Short mmCIF file of C-alpha atoms and ligand atoms in Angstrom, two decimals:
data_model
loop_
_atom_site.label_atom_id
_atom_site.label_comp_id
_atom_site.label_asym_id
_atom_site.label_seq_id
_atom_site.Cartn_x
_atom_site.Cartn_y
_atom_site.Cartn_z
CA MET A 1 25.96 -74.10 -101.67
CA LYS A 2 27.90 -74.96 -104.80
CA LYS A 3 29.79 -78.24 -104.71
CA ILE A 4 32.33 -79.34 -107.28
CA ALA A 5 34.88 -82.12 -107.55
CA VAL A 6 38.23 -81.88 -109.30
CA TYR A 7 39.48 -85.23 -110.62
CA GLY A 8 42.63 -86.23 -112.45
CA LYS A 9 45.59 -88.58 -112.36
CA ALA A 10 48.33 -88.30 -109.73
CA GLY A 11 50.67 -85.35 -110.21
CA ILE A 12 48.63 -83.71 -112.97
CA GLY A 13 48.05 -80.55 -110.91
CA LYS A 14 44.70 -81.07 -109.17
CA SER A 15 45.78 -79.62 -105.84
CA THR A 16 47.71 -76.72 -107.34
CA THR A 17 44.72 -75.79 -109.49
CA SER A 18 42.24 -76.41 -106.65
CA SER A 19 44.13 -74.27 -104.13
CA ASN A 20 44.54 -71.37 -106.52
CA LEU A 21 40.90 -71.70 -107.47
CA SER A 22 39.86 -71.68 -103.80
CA ALA A 23 42.06 -68.65 -103.15
CA ALA A 24 40.56 -66.79 -106.12
CA LEU A 25 37.02 -67.71 -105.05
CA SER A 26 37.67 -66.49 -101.51
CA HIS A 27 38.46 -63.06 -102.96
CA MET A 28 35.14 -63.14 -104.82
CA GLY A 29 33.28 -63.38 -101.52
CA GLU A 30 32.80 -67.15 -101.35
CA LYS A 31 33.16 -69.06 -98.09
CA VAL A 32 35.24 -71.92 -99.44
CA MET A 33 36.06 -75.34 -98.07
CA GLN A 34 38.61 -77.52 -99.87
CA ILE A 35 38.52 -81.22 -99.06
CA GLY A 36 41.58 -83.24 -100.09
CA CYS A 37 40.65 -86.80 -101.06
CA ASP A 38 44.06 -88.27 -101.80
CA PRO A 39 46.36 -90.27 -99.51
CA LYS A 40 49.12 -87.86 -100.65
CA ARG A 41 47.37 -85.45 -98.24
CA ASP A 42 48.91 -82.25 -99.60
CA SER A 43 45.78 -80.71 -101.09
CA ILE A 44 45.57 -77.79 -98.66
CA ALA A 45 49.32 -77.41 -98.02
CA THR A 46 49.60 -74.18 -100.00
CA LEU A 47 46.49 -72.77 -98.29
CA CYS A 48 47.75 -73.62 -94.80
CA GLY A 49 51.49 -73.15 -95.31
CA ARG A 50 52.41 -76.77 -94.60
CA LEU A 51 51.12 -80.36 -94.47
CA MET A 52 48.29 -80.68 -91.97
CA PRO A 53 47.05 -83.66 -89.89
CA THR A 54 44.25 -85.62 -91.53
CA ILE A 55 40.87 -87.12 -90.71
CA MET A 56 42.37 -90.63 -90.97
CA ASP A 57 45.01 -89.60 -88.40
CA GLN A 58 42.14 -88.90 -86.00
CA VAL A 59 40.40 -92.17 -86.89
CA ARG A 60 43.59 -94.04 -85.96
CA LYS A 61 44.08 -92.07 -82.74
CA PHE A 62 40.57 -92.23 -81.29
CA ASP A 63 38.09 -95.10 -80.91
CA VAL A 64 35.20 -92.83 -81.80
CA VAL A 65 35.52 -89.65 -83.83
CA ASP A 66 33.01 -87.15 -82.50
CA GLU A 67 32.34 -83.64 -83.72
CA LYS A 68 35.04 -82.07 -81.58
CA ILE A 69 37.71 -84.56 -82.65
CA LEU A 70 36.78 -84.02 -86.29
CA SER A 71 36.90 -80.24 -85.90
CA GLU A 72 40.54 -80.54 -84.78
CA VAL A 73 41.50 -81.43 -88.36
CA ILE A 74 39.46 -78.71 -90.05
CA PHE A 75 41.79 -75.78 -90.56
CA GLU A 76 41.41 -72.16 -91.47
CA GLY A 77 43.95 -71.20 -94.10
CA TYR A 78 44.57 -68.33 -96.48
CA ASN A 79 41.86 -65.63 -96.55
CA GLY A 80 39.43 -67.59 -94.36
CA ILE A 81 39.40 -70.70 -96.56
CA LEU A 82 38.64 -73.90 -94.63
CA GLY A 83 40.44 -77.07 -95.50
CA CYS A 84 40.74 -80.68 -94.48
CA GLU A 85 42.41 -83.82 -95.74
CA SER A 86 40.94 -87.30 -95.73
CA GLY A 87 44.42 -88.76 -95.41
CA GLY A 88 44.82 -92.47 -95.90
CA PRO A 89 46.10 -95.70 -94.42
CA LYS A 90 49.79 -96.22 -93.74
CA PRO A 91 51.41 -97.31 -97.04
CA GLY A 92 50.90 -101.01 -97.64
CA THR A 93 48.32 -101.45 -94.90
CA GLY A 94 44.95 -100.88 -96.43
CA CYS A 95 42.68 -99.38 -99.03
CA ALA A 96 43.12 -95.64 -99.64
CA GLY A 97 39.64 -95.39 -101.11
CA LYS A 98 38.17 -96.60 -97.83
CA GLY A 99 39.87 -93.70 -96.06
CA VAL A 100 38.26 -91.21 -98.42
CA ASN A 101 34.91 -92.87 -97.93
CA LEU A 102 35.18 -92.77 -94.15
CA ALA A 103 36.30 -89.13 -94.14
CA LEU A 104 33.36 -88.08 -96.31
CA GLN A 105 30.94 -90.01 -94.10
CA LEU A 106 32.20 -88.08 -91.08
CA LEU A 107 31.89 -84.71 -92.84
CA ASP A 108 28.35 -85.67 -93.78
CA LYS A 109 27.41 -87.06 -90.38
CA PHE A 110 28.35 -83.85 -88.57
CA LYS A 111 26.99 -81.60 -91.34
CA VAL A 112 30.35 -79.81 -91.48
CA LEU A 113 29.71 -77.86 -94.71
CA GLU A 114 26.41 -76.50 -93.38
CA ARG A 115 27.73 -75.80 -89.91
CA TYR A 116 30.62 -73.68 -91.15
CA GLY A 117 28.36 -71.75 -93.54
CA ILE A 118 30.22 -72.94 -96.64
CA THR A 119 29.02 -71.48 -99.96
CA PHE A 120 31.53 -73.28 -102.16
CA ALA A 121 32.82 -76.81 -101.48
CA LEU A 122 35.66 -78.23 -103.56
CA PHE A 123 36.59 -81.92 -103.41
CA ASP A 124 40.12 -82.51 -104.73
CA VAL A 125 40.10 -86.18 -105.67
CA LEU A 126 42.73 -88.62 -106.92
CA GLY A 127 41.44 -90.24 -110.11
CA ASP A 128 44.00 -92.97 -110.77
CA VAL A 129 41.56 -95.52 -109.48
CA VAL A 130 37.97 -94.46 -109.69
CA CYS A 131 36.93 -97.36 -107.51
CA GLY A 132 35.08 -97.45 -104.23
CA GLY A 133 36.00 -94.49 -102.09
CA PHE A 134 37.43 -92.32 -104.85
CA ALA A 135 34.12 -92.44 -106.71
CA GLN A 136 32.32 -91.44 -103.52
CA PRO A 137 32.44 -87.63 -104.04
CA MET A 138 30.52 -88.09 -107.28
CA ARG A 139 28.50 -91.12 -106.23
CA ALA A 140 27.05 -90.00 -102.94
CA GLY A 141 25.80 -86.63 -104.13
CA PHE A 142 28.71 -84.65 -102.67
CA ALA A 143 29.41 -82.94 -105.99
CA ARG A 144 27.32 -82.67 -109.14
CA GLU A 145 29.83 -80.74 -111.27
CA ILE A 146 33.00 -82.69 -112.05
CA TYR A 147 36.03 -80.91 -113.51
CA LEU A 148 38.72 -83.11 -115.05
CA VAL A 149 42.31 -81.92 -114.94
CA THR A 150 44.38 -83.18 -117.84
CA CYS A 151 47.24 -82.20 -120.15
CA GLY A 152 48.15 -83.10 -123.71
CA GLU A 153 50.13 -86.26 -122.85
CA LEU A 154 48.55 -89.47 -124.06
CA LEU A 155 48.63 -91.17 -120.66
CA SER A 156 46.87 -88.27 -119.01
CA ILE A 157 44.22 -88.19 -121.73
CA TYR A 158 43.75 -91.93 -121.37
CA GLN A 159 43.27 -91.60 -117.61
CA THR A 160 40.87 -88.69 -118.04
CA ASN A 161 38.91 -90.84 -120.48
CA ASN A 162 38.71 -93.53 -117.76
CA ILE A 163 37.40 -91.05 -115.21
CA ALA A 164 34.80 -89.97 -117.78
CA LYS A 165 33.75 -93.62 -118.00
CA ALA A 166 33.26 -93.66 -114.23
CA VAL A 167 31.08 -90.54 -114.45
CA VAL A 168 28.92 -92.22 -117.10
CA LYS A 169 28.58 -95.29 -114.91
CA VAL A 170 27.64 -93.34 -111.79
CA ASN A 171 25.17 -91.23 -113.77
CA SER A 172 23.55 -94.39 -115.14
CA LEU A 173 22.88 -95.45 -111.54
CA GLY A 174 20.56 -92.47 -111.24
CA VAL A 175 22.95 -89.97 -109.62
CA ASP A 176 22.68 -86.37 -110.86
CA VAL A 177 26.33 -85.92 -111.81
CA GLY A 178 28.20 -84.95 -114.98
CA VAL A 179 31.40 -83.44 -116.32
CA ALA A 180 31.34 -79.65 -116.33
CA GLY A 181 34.60 -79.25 -118.22
CA LEU A 182 38.21 -80.14 -118.82
CA ILE A 183 41.02 -78.10 -117.30
CA ASN A 184 44.17 -78.28 -119.43
CA ASN A 185 47.07 -77.91 -117.00
CA MET A 186 49.74 -77.73 -119.66
CA ARG A 187 53.01 -79.66 -119.66
CA GLY A 188 54.61 -78.10 -122.73
CA VAL A 189 53.60 -80.82 -125.22
CA ALA A 190 53.57 -79.60 -128.84
CA HIS A 191 50.08 -78.51 -129.96
CA GLU A 192 48.85 -79.19 -126.45
CA GLU A 193 45.84 -76.86 -126.66
CA ASP A 194 44.75 -78.46 -129.96
CA ILE A 195 45.17 -81.98 -128.56
CA VAL A 196 43.09 -81.27 -125.47
CA GLU A 197 40.45 -79.40 -127.50
CA ALA A 198 40.19 -82.37 -129.91
CA PHE A 199 39.87 -84.77 -126.97
CA ALA A 200 37.20 -82.56 -125.40
CA GLU A 201 35.24 -82.68 -128.63
CA VAL A 202 35.35 -86.48 -128.57
CA LEU A 203 34.13 -86.46 -124.96
CA GLY A 204 31.46 -83.90 -125.75
CA VAL A 205 32.53 -81.52 -122.96
CA PRO A 206 34.09 -78.04 -123.09
CA VAL A 207 37.66 -77.09 -122.18
CA ILE A 208 36.96 -74.53 -119.50
CA GLN A 209 40.55 -73.28 -119.13
CA HIS A 210 44.03 -73.77 -120.55
CA ILE A 211 46.51 -73.19 -117.72
CA PRO A 212 50.10 -72.43 -118.77
CA ARG A 213 53.01 -74.04 -117.02
CA SER A 214 54.62 -71.35 -114.86
CA LYS A 215 57.68 -71.12 -112.63
CA LEU A 216 55.63 -68.94 -110.30
CA VAL A 217 53.74 -72.07 -109.20
CA GLN A 218 56.93 -73.58 -107.73
CA GLN A 219 58.16 -70.27 -106.34
CA ALA A 220 54.89 -69.81 -104.45
CA GLU A 221 54.86 -73.49 -103.43
CA PHE A 222 58.32 -73.16 -101.82
CA LYS A 223 56.81 -70.54 -99.54
CA GLY A 224 53.82 -72.79 -98.78
CA GLN A 225 51.55 -70.46 -100.72
CA THR A 226 49.37 -70.24 -103.81
CA VAL A 227 50.19 -68.05 -106.82
CA ILE A 228 47.15 -65.95 -105.90
CA GLN A 229 48.74 -65.17 -102.54
CA THR A 230 52.39 -64.69 -103.58
CA PHE A 231 51.98 -63.20 -107.06
CA PRO A 232 48.48 -61.67 -107.16
CA ASP A 233 49.38 -59.34 -110.04
CA SER A 234 50.85 -62.03 -112.29
CA ASP A 235 49.33 -63.36 -115.52
CA GLN A 236 49.18 -66.80 -113.90
CA ALA A 237 47.04 -65.47 -111.04
CA GLU A 238 44.72 -63.93 -113.64
CA VAL A 239 44.35 -67.35 -115.31
CA TYR A 240 43.21 -68.86 -112.00
CA ARG A 241 40.81 -65.96 -111.43
CA SER A 242 39.40 -66.48 -114.91
CA LEU A 243 38.86 -70.16 -114.10
CA ALA A 244 37.15 -69.20 -110.85
CA ARG A 245 34.75 -66.80 -112.59
CA LYS A 246 33.79 -69.42 -115.18
CA ILE A 247 33.21 -72.15 -112.60
CA LEU A 248 31.19 -69.81 -110.41
CA ALA A 249 28.95 -68.89 -113.35
CA ASN A 250 28.55 -72.46 -114.61
CA ASP A 251 25.75 -74.84 -113.79
CA LYS A 252 25.89 -77.05 -116.88
CA VAL A 253 27.09 -80.63 -116.79
CA TYR A 254 27.53 -83.04 -119.67
CA ILE A 255 27.34 -86.81 -119.79
CA PRO A 256 30.63 -87.54 -121.54
CA THR A 257 31.11 -89.96 -124.42
CA PRO A 258 34.44 -91.67 -123.66
CA THR A 259 36.32 -93.60 -126.29
CA ASP A 260 39.09 -96.23 -126.42
CA MET A 261 42.90 -96.17 -126.38
CA ALA A 262 43.29 -96.79 -130.13
CA HIS A 263 41.13 -93.77 -130.93
CA LEU A 264 43.00 -91.56 -128.44
CA LYS A 265 46.38 -92.62 -129.86
CA GLU A 266 45.23 -91.79 -133.35
CA LEU A 267 43.96 -88.40 -132.24
CA VAL A 268 47.19 -87.44 -130.45
CA ALA A 269 49.42 -88.83 -133.26
CA LYS A 270 47.53 -86.85 -135.90
CA LEU A 271 48.09 -83.54 -134.11
CA ASP A 272 51.65 -84.45 -133.17
CA LYS A 273 52.50 -84.95 -136.86
CA LYS A 274 51.82 -81.27 -137.41
CA SER A 275 55.01 -80.50 -135.48
CA ALA A 276 57.17 -83.03 -137.40
P1 LIG B 1 48.09 -83.53 -107.97
O1 LIG B 1 47.34 -82.87 -106.89
O2 LIG B 1 47.26 -83.75 -109.21
O3 LIG B 1 48.76 -84.81 -107.54
P2 LIG B 1 49.84 -81.25 -107.76
O4 LIG B 1 48.87 -80.15 -107.82
O5 LIG B 1 50.39 -81.61 -106.42
O6 LIG B 1 49.27 -82.56 -108.45
O7 LIG B 1 51.00 -80.89 -108.78
C1 LIG B 1 52.18 -81.63 -108.89
C2 LIG B 1 53.33 -80.66 -109.07
O8 LIG B 1 53.22 -80.03 -110.34
C3 LIG B 1 53.29 -79.56 -108.02
O9 LIG B 1 54.31 -79.76 -107.11
C4 LIG B 1 53.43 -78.27 -108.78
O10 LIG B 1 54.62 -77.63 -108.42
C5 LIG B 1 53.49 -78.66 -110.24
N1 LIG B 1 52.51 -77.89 -111.05
C6 LIG B 1 51.17 -78.07 -111.10
N2 LIG B 1 50.60 -77.19 -111.96
C7 LIG B 1 51.61 -76.44 -112.47
C8 LIG B 1 51.70 -75.34 -113.42
N3 LIG B 1 50.62 -74.87 -114.04
N4 LIG B 1 52.92 -74.81 -113.66
C9 LIG B 1 54.02 -75.30 -113.07
N5 LIG B 1 54.01 -76.30 -112.18
C10 LIG B 1 52.83 -76.88 -111.88
MG1 LIG B 2 46.98 -83.46 -104.97
#
């Protein structure tokens, strides 16, 4: 079973990329499970057509979550893909990371990935705070290959750099984990590919895919679907399939070499000047 985690800051496009990746992989014969680890709980929405109940919903509803209760929040979506959402506490009432942690413990306890015959597990994880629960997918051996979703905006690069620091830390604790690559989910920043390539060089990791911004993403999303499902013949779908092929073939991970804000600013400013 191949297990990967997709990290990045809120709103950067983790779930969009993950769902299209899962959809593409399912067409390549993989039995995929996508696990949303974000209190926003919309990771699998475009695989299932709508927002689904979460593991934390079950934890709140029942004193003890047994295998049957857990299975009620594991859903079959597009093309046989399985999905679930950790969910989170009610806003303002607790630690979202703890919810992720608890959800992963339950999946582990009942050997869900093994029981459903999963060949490819994808953890879609919020990386704004790589504390406690959010570090769990990389810390507890759930995923060895970490993919970092970024774009060419300074704030996103800064946050990606912070997640890279967390990977270094977890690796130093003796966990076999590393960054497999950056995914540049582009925002339309000038020289965006150059900026992200330059940042990748600093980190010492490859850019595995540049993903263009596309209206087809929203058009598919309105229907509760992925681009792969709604527009299978589009260029955008081909980009996601290309990403899927590369990830499937990859087994390399790198221990990144993160830097500081001043260095990142300098790097972005230098490339930005080119457009002035
Ligand atoms: P995250 O999971 O990182 O919080 P999402 O995947 O939910 O982010 O993406 C946030 C929004 O950005 C989505 O509603 C989606 O419509 C949009 N989006 C993501 N990637 C693209 C893209 N390549 N082209 C156009 N819109 C995109
Ligand atoms: Mg998301």
